[in-house]
mmCIF file of C-alpha atoms in Angstrom:
data_model
loop_
_atom_site.group_PDB
_atom_site.id
_atom_site.type_symbol
_atom_site.label_atom_id
_atom_site.label_comp_id
_atom_site.label_asym_id
_atom_site.label_seq_id
_atom_site.Cartn_x
_atom_site.Cartn_y
_atom_site.Cartn_z
ATOM 1 C CA MET A 1 3.427 25.334 -23.963
ATOM 2 C CA ASN A 2 1.770 23.576 -21.032
ATOM 3 C CA LYS A 3 -1.598 23.295 -22.720
ATOM 4 C CA ALA A 4 -3.575 20.254 -23.769
ATOM 5 C CA LYS A 5 -6.324 20.062 -26.375
ATOM 6 C CA VAL A 6 -9.867 19.521 -25.117
ATOM 7 C CA ILE A 7 -12.064 17.231 -27.218
ATOM 8 C CA GLU A 8 -15.861 17.067 -27.109
ATOM 9 C CA GLU A 9 -17.783 13.805 -27.332
ATOM 10 C CA SER A 10 -18.720 14.708 -30.912
ATOM 11 C CA GLY A 11 -15.014 14.815 -31.813
ATOM 12 C CA LYS A 12 -14.616 18.603 -32.194
ATOM 13 C CA LEU A 13 -11.742 20.435 -30.556
ATOM 14 C CA GLU A 14 -13.225 22.641 -27.864
ATOM 15 C CA GLY A 15 -10.128 24.606 -26.884
ATOM 16 C CA ALA A 16 -7.140 24.142 -24.619
ATOM 17 C CA LYS A 17 -6.655 23.383 -20.945
ATOM 18 C CA GLU A 18 -3.782 24.764 -18.885
ATOM 19 C CA LEU A 19 -1.482 22.100 -17.396
ATOM 20 C CA SER A 20 0.648 22.320 -14.273
ATOM 21 C CA ALA A 21 4.289 23.167 -15.031
ATOM 22 C CA ASP A 22 5.398 21.087 -12.025
ATOM 23 C CA ILE A 23 4.195 17.895 -13.695
ATOM 24 C CA PHE A 24 4.054 18.644 -17.424
ATOM 25 C CA GLY A 25 6.970 21.082 -17.742
ATOM 26 C CA VAL A 26 9.872 18.969 -16.453
ATOM 27 C CA ALA A 27 13.071 18.559 -18.495
ATOM 28 C CA TYR A 28 13.391 15.148 -20.158
ATOM 29 C CA ASP A 29 16.526 13.066 -19.459
ATOM 30 C CA ASP A 30 17.020 9.998 -21.687
ATOM 31 C CA ARG A 31 19.502 8.306 -19.343
ATOM 32 C CA PHE A 32 17.198 8.612 -16.346
ATOM 33 C CA ILE A 33 14.206 7.303 -18.306
ATOM 34 C CA ASN A 34 16.338 4.425 -19.595
ATOM 35 C CA GLU A 35 17.317 3.501 -16.022
ATOM 36 C CA ALA A 36 13.687 3.618 -14.878
ATOM 37 C CA LEU A 37 12.525 1.587 -17.884
ATOM 38 C CA LYS A 38 15.138 -1.103 -17.192
ATOM 39 C CA GLU A 39 13.816 -1.330 -13.628
ATOM 40 C CA TYR A 40 10.232 -1.834 -14.875
ATOM 41 C CA LEU A 41 11.311 -4.473 -17.386
ATOM 42 C CA ARG A 42 13.605 -6.374 -15.025
ATOM 43 C CA LYS A 43 12.447 -9.926 -14.423
ATOM 44 C CA ASN A 44 11.535 -11.295 -11.007
ATOM 45 C CA PHE A 45 13.730 -14.414 -11.349
ATOM 46 C CA THR A 46 11.281 -16.848 -9.781
ATOM 47 C CA GLY A 47 12.577 -19.973 -11.558
ATOM 48 C CA SER A 48 13.957 -22.683 -9.292
ATOM 49 C CA ALA A 49 15.438 -26.179 -9.704
ATOM 50 C CA LYS A 50 16.213 -28.665 -6.923
ATOM 51 C CA THR A 51 19.782 -29.614 -6.076
ATOM 52 C CA LYS A 52 20.755 -33.145 -4.999
ATOM 53 C CA GLY A 53 20.140 -32.199 -1.370
ATOM 54 C CA GLU A 54 16.589 -31.000 -2.071
ATOM 55 C CA VAL A 55 15.407 -33.895 -4.274
ATOM 56 C CA ARG A 56 13.239 -36.455 -2.466
ATOM 57 C CA GLY A 57 14.968 -39.724 -1.579
ATOM 58 C CA GLY A 58 18.600 -40.758 -1.945
ATOM 59 C CA GLY A 59 19.516 -40.899 1.743
ATOM 60 C CA LYS A 60 20.858 -44.454 1.774
ATOM 61 C CA LYS A 61 24.043 -45.538 -0.010
ATOM 62 C CA PRO A 62 22.830 -47.550 -3.056
ATOM 63 C CA TYR A 63 25.435 -50.319 -2.679
ATOM 64 C CA ARG A 64 28.576 -50.949 -0.668
ATOM 65 C CA GLN A 65 31.788 -49.058 -1.367
ATOM 66 C CA LYS A 66 34.020 -51.953 -2.479
ATOM 67 C CA GLY A 67 33.688 -55.337 -4.075
ATOM 68 C CA THR A 68 30.846 -54.802 -6.566
ATOM 69 C CA GLY A 69 32.912 -53.596 -9.527
ATOM 70 C CA ASN A 70 30.737 -50.499 -9.896
ATOM 71 C CA ALA A 71 31.926 -46.934 -9.416
ATOM 72 C CA ARG A 72 31.468 -45.721 -5.851
ATOM 73 C CA GLN A 73 28.151 -43.980 -5.227
ATOM 74 C CA GLY A 74 26.876 -42.187 -2.156
ATOM 75 C CA SER A 75 23.353 -41.335 -3.312
ATOM 76 C CA THR A 76 20.826 -42.244 -5.997
ATOM 77 C CA ARG A 77 19.965 -38.549 -6.395
ATOM 78 C CA THR A 78 23.365 -37.422 -7.676
ATOM 79 C CA PRO A 79 23.206 -35.049 -10.680
ATOM 80 C CA LEU A 80 24.838 -37.779 -12.792
ATOM 81 C CA LYS A 81 21.823 -40.116 -12.487
ATOM 82 C CA PRO A 82 18.299 -39.805 -13.878
ATOM 83 C CA GLY A 83 15.975 -38.416 -11.218
ATOM 84 C CA GLY A 84 18.864 -36.661 -9.518
ATOM 85 C CA GLY A 85 19.216 -32.993 -8.645
ATOM 86 C CA ILE A 86 20.381 -30.258 -11.014
ATOM 87 C CA THR A 87 23.961 -29.051 -10.541
ATOM 88 C CA PHE A 88 23.802 -25.332 -11.358
ATOM 89 C CA GLY A 89 20.094 -24.824 -11.994
ATOM 90 C CA PRO A 90 18.179 -21.558 -11.669
ATOM 91 C CA ARG A 91 17.574 -20.136 -8.197
ATOM 92 C CA PRO A 92 15.167 -17.351 -7.210
ATOM 93 C CA ARG A 93 16.986 -14.032 -6.994
ATOM 94 C CA VAL A 94 16.005 -10.806 -5.302
ATOM 95 C CA LYS A 95 15.915 -7.518 -7.207
ATOM 96 C CA ILE A 96 18.601 -5.282 -5.780
ATOM 97 C CA ASN A 97 18.547 -2.018 -7.746
ATOM 98 C CA LYS A 98 15.033 -0.863 -6.917
ATOM 99 C CA LEU A 99 14.082 2.674 -7.861
ATOM 100 C CA SER A 100 13.081 4.887 -4.970
ATOM 101 C CA LYS A 101 9.584 6.385 -4.836
ATOM 102 C CA LYS A 102 10.991 9.820 -5.679
ATOM 103 C CA LYS A 103 12.775 8.485 -8.768
ATOM 104 C CA LYS A 104 9.637 6.654 -9.947
ATOM 105 C CA ALA A 105 7.600 9.839 -9.532
ATOM 106 C CA ALA A 106 10.264 11.867 -11.359
ATOM 107 C CA ALA A 107 10.276 9.343 -14.227
ATOM 108 C CA LEU A 108 6.478 9.583 -14.473
ATOM 109 C CA ARG A 109 6.663 13.397 -14.568
ATOM 110 C CA GLN A 110 9.332 13.278 -17.280
ATOM 111 C CA ALA A 111 7.254 10.873 -19.390
ATOM 112 C CA LEU A 112 4.192 13.121 -19.037
ATOM 113 C CA SER A 113 6.296 16.173 -19.930
ATOM 114 C CA ARG A 114 7.593 14.442 -23.032
ATOM 115 C CA LEU A 115 4.053 13.616 -24.147
ATOM 116 C CA ASN A 116 3.062 17.224 -23.483
ATOM 117 C CA ASN A 117 5.962 18.565 -25.585
ATOM 118 C CA GLU A 118 4.944 16.256 -28.438
ATOM 119 C CA GLU A 119 1.317 17.460 -28.027
ATOM 120 C CA LYS A 120 -0.034 13.979 -27.360
ATOM 121 C CA ILE A 121 -2.090 14.803 -24.263
ATOM 122 C CA TYR A 122 -5.826 15.395 -24.714
ATOM 123 C CA PHE A 123 -8.686 16.115 -22.326
ATOM 124 C CA ALA A 124 -12.288 15.074 -22.812
ATOM 125 C CA GLN A 125 -15.022 16.752 -20.799
ATOM 126 C CA SER A 126 -17.463 13.864 -20.699
ATOM 127 C CA LEU A 127 -17.336 10.671 -22.689
ATOM 128 C CA GLY A 128 -20.635 8.934 -22.017
ATOM 129 C CA PHE A 129 -20.541 6.265 -24.709
ATOM 130 C CA LYS A 130 -22.829 3.279 -24.254
ATOM 131 C CA LYS A 131 -21.637 1.229 -27.243
ATOM 132 C CA THR A 132 -18.205 0.116 -28.405
ATOM 133 C CA CYS A 133 -18.877 1.238 -31.992
ATOM 134 C CA ASP A 134 -19.515 4.825 -30.787
ATOM 135 C CA ALA A 135 -16.297 4.825 -28.769
ATOM 136 C CA ALA A 136 -14.343 3.386 -31.721
ATOM 137 C CA LYS A 137 -15.813 6.026 -34.050
ATOM 138 C CA PHE A 138 -14.731 8.777 -31.623
ATOM 139 C CA LEU A 139 -11.182 7.396 -31.425
ATOM 140 C CA ASN A 140 -10.924 6.961 -35.215
ATOM 141 C CA GLN A 141 -12.020 10.587 -35.751
ATOM 142 C CA ASN A 142 -9.376 12.010 -33.438
ATOM 143 C CA PHE A 143 -6.406 9.631 -33.660
ATOM 144 C CA LYS A 144 -4.532 7.718 -36.353
ATOM 145 C CA LYS A 145 -5.580 4.139 -36.932
ATOM 146 C CA GLY A 146 -3.443 1.737 -34.880
ATOM 147 C CA SER A 147 -2.377 4.389 -32.352
ATOM 148 C CA LYS A 148 -1.740 3.147 -28.839
ATOM 149 C CA ILE A 149 -4.035 5.189 -26.644
ATOM 150 C CA ILE A 150 -4.226 5.343 -22.861
ATOM 151 C CA ILE A 151 -7.436 6.711 -21.392
ATOM 152 C CA VAL A 152 -6.811 7.940 -17.863
ATOM 153 C CA THR A 153 -9.703 8.282 -15.442
ATOM 154 C CA GLU A 154 -9.819 9.710 -11.952
ATOM 155 C CA LYS A 155 -11.225 6.495 -10.496
ATOM 156 C CA GLN A 156 -12.257 3.118 -11.863
ATOM 157 C CA ASP A 157 -15.710 3.181 -13.393
ATOM 158 C CA ARG A 158 -17.140 0.040 -14.996
ATOM 159 C CA GLU A 159 -19.842 1.924 -16.914
ATOM 160 C CA PHE A 160 -17.218 4.178 -18.510
ATOM 161 C CA ALA A 161 -14.796 1.323 -19.243
ATOM 162 C CA LEU A 162 -17.206 -1.038 -21.029
ATOM 163 C CA PRO A 163 -17.285 0.676 -24.461
ATOM 164 C CA PHE A 164 -13.478 0.992 -24.613
ATOM 165 C CA ARG A 165 -12.653 -2.445 -23.255
ATOM 166 C CA ASN A 166 -12.863 -4.337 -26.537
ATOM 167 C CA ILE A 167 -10.989 -1.822 -28.725
ATOM 168 C CA ARG A 168 -7.509 -2.806 -29.845
ATOM 169 C CA ASN A 169 -4.534 -0.689 -28.652
ATOM 170 C CA VAL A 170 -6.696 1.176 -26.130
ATOM 171 C CA SER A 171 -6.086 0.732 -22.430
ATOM 172 C CA LEU A 172 -7.901 2.322 -19.525
ATOM 173 C CA GLU A 173 -5.884 3.345 -16.491
ATOM 174 C CA CYS A 174 -6.805 4.861 -13.184
ATOM 175 C CA ALA A 175 -4.685 7.970 -12.492
ATOM 176 C CA ALA A 176 -3.240 6.338 -9.369
ATOM 177 C CA ASP A 177 -2.118 3.249 -11.345
ATOM 178 C CA LEU A 178 -0.472 5.121 -14.218
ATOM 179 C CA ASN A 179 3.173 4.177 -14.721
ATOM 180 C CA MET A 180 6.046 5.465 -16.807
ATOM 181 C CA ARG A 181 6.494 2.298 -18.864
ATOM 182 C CA LYS A 182 3.034 2.529 -20.430
ATOM 183 C CA LEU A 183 3.436 6.242 -21.140
ATOM 184 C CA ILE A 184 6.717 5.702 -23.001
ATOM 185 C CA TYR A 185 5.102 3.347 -25.523
ATOM 186 C CA CYS A 186 1.799 5.171 -26.096
ATOM 187 C CA ASP A 187 0.853 7.565 -28.893
ATOM 188 C CA ALA A 188 -1.792 9.568 -27.035
ATOM 189 C CA VAL A 189 -3.086 10.051 -23.499
#
């Protein structure tokens, strides 16, 4: 069942194209895809707050230790005072559980295989639309309204991308930039 439908520019189905079993015939593993998806969605943790040692100022003791009646203070930048540092604020953290290149490639193959099994992969011989309305008409003929569609091209081409750029739920991807996360959430490729 490694075949994909071929669509003409007019919207007619032209036939089927044979797909490679190495890429589109891989067994799908939910746990593996879940692990890969968590890696894509993991945050970078770039938030940072200054501690009392990093806040500007506060080097000199504000007043002497004894005899003033005030509580003893060593710095004006203590977390207890306004303008002081934050006690346990956010710090930048490094991602530890990175997926290897082989695992990322395997996840991409599994996502493509899943789309192939659900018959959501289509090929178009030549889509030479000049206007957005023509491109939208083509997509409305062949796909349900509101479907999330990824159009994959061999290389980036501005002329090809212009008609599709302003259509909702349609994204254009270069084949080299395609990732598993986008494929999981799309309705057609």
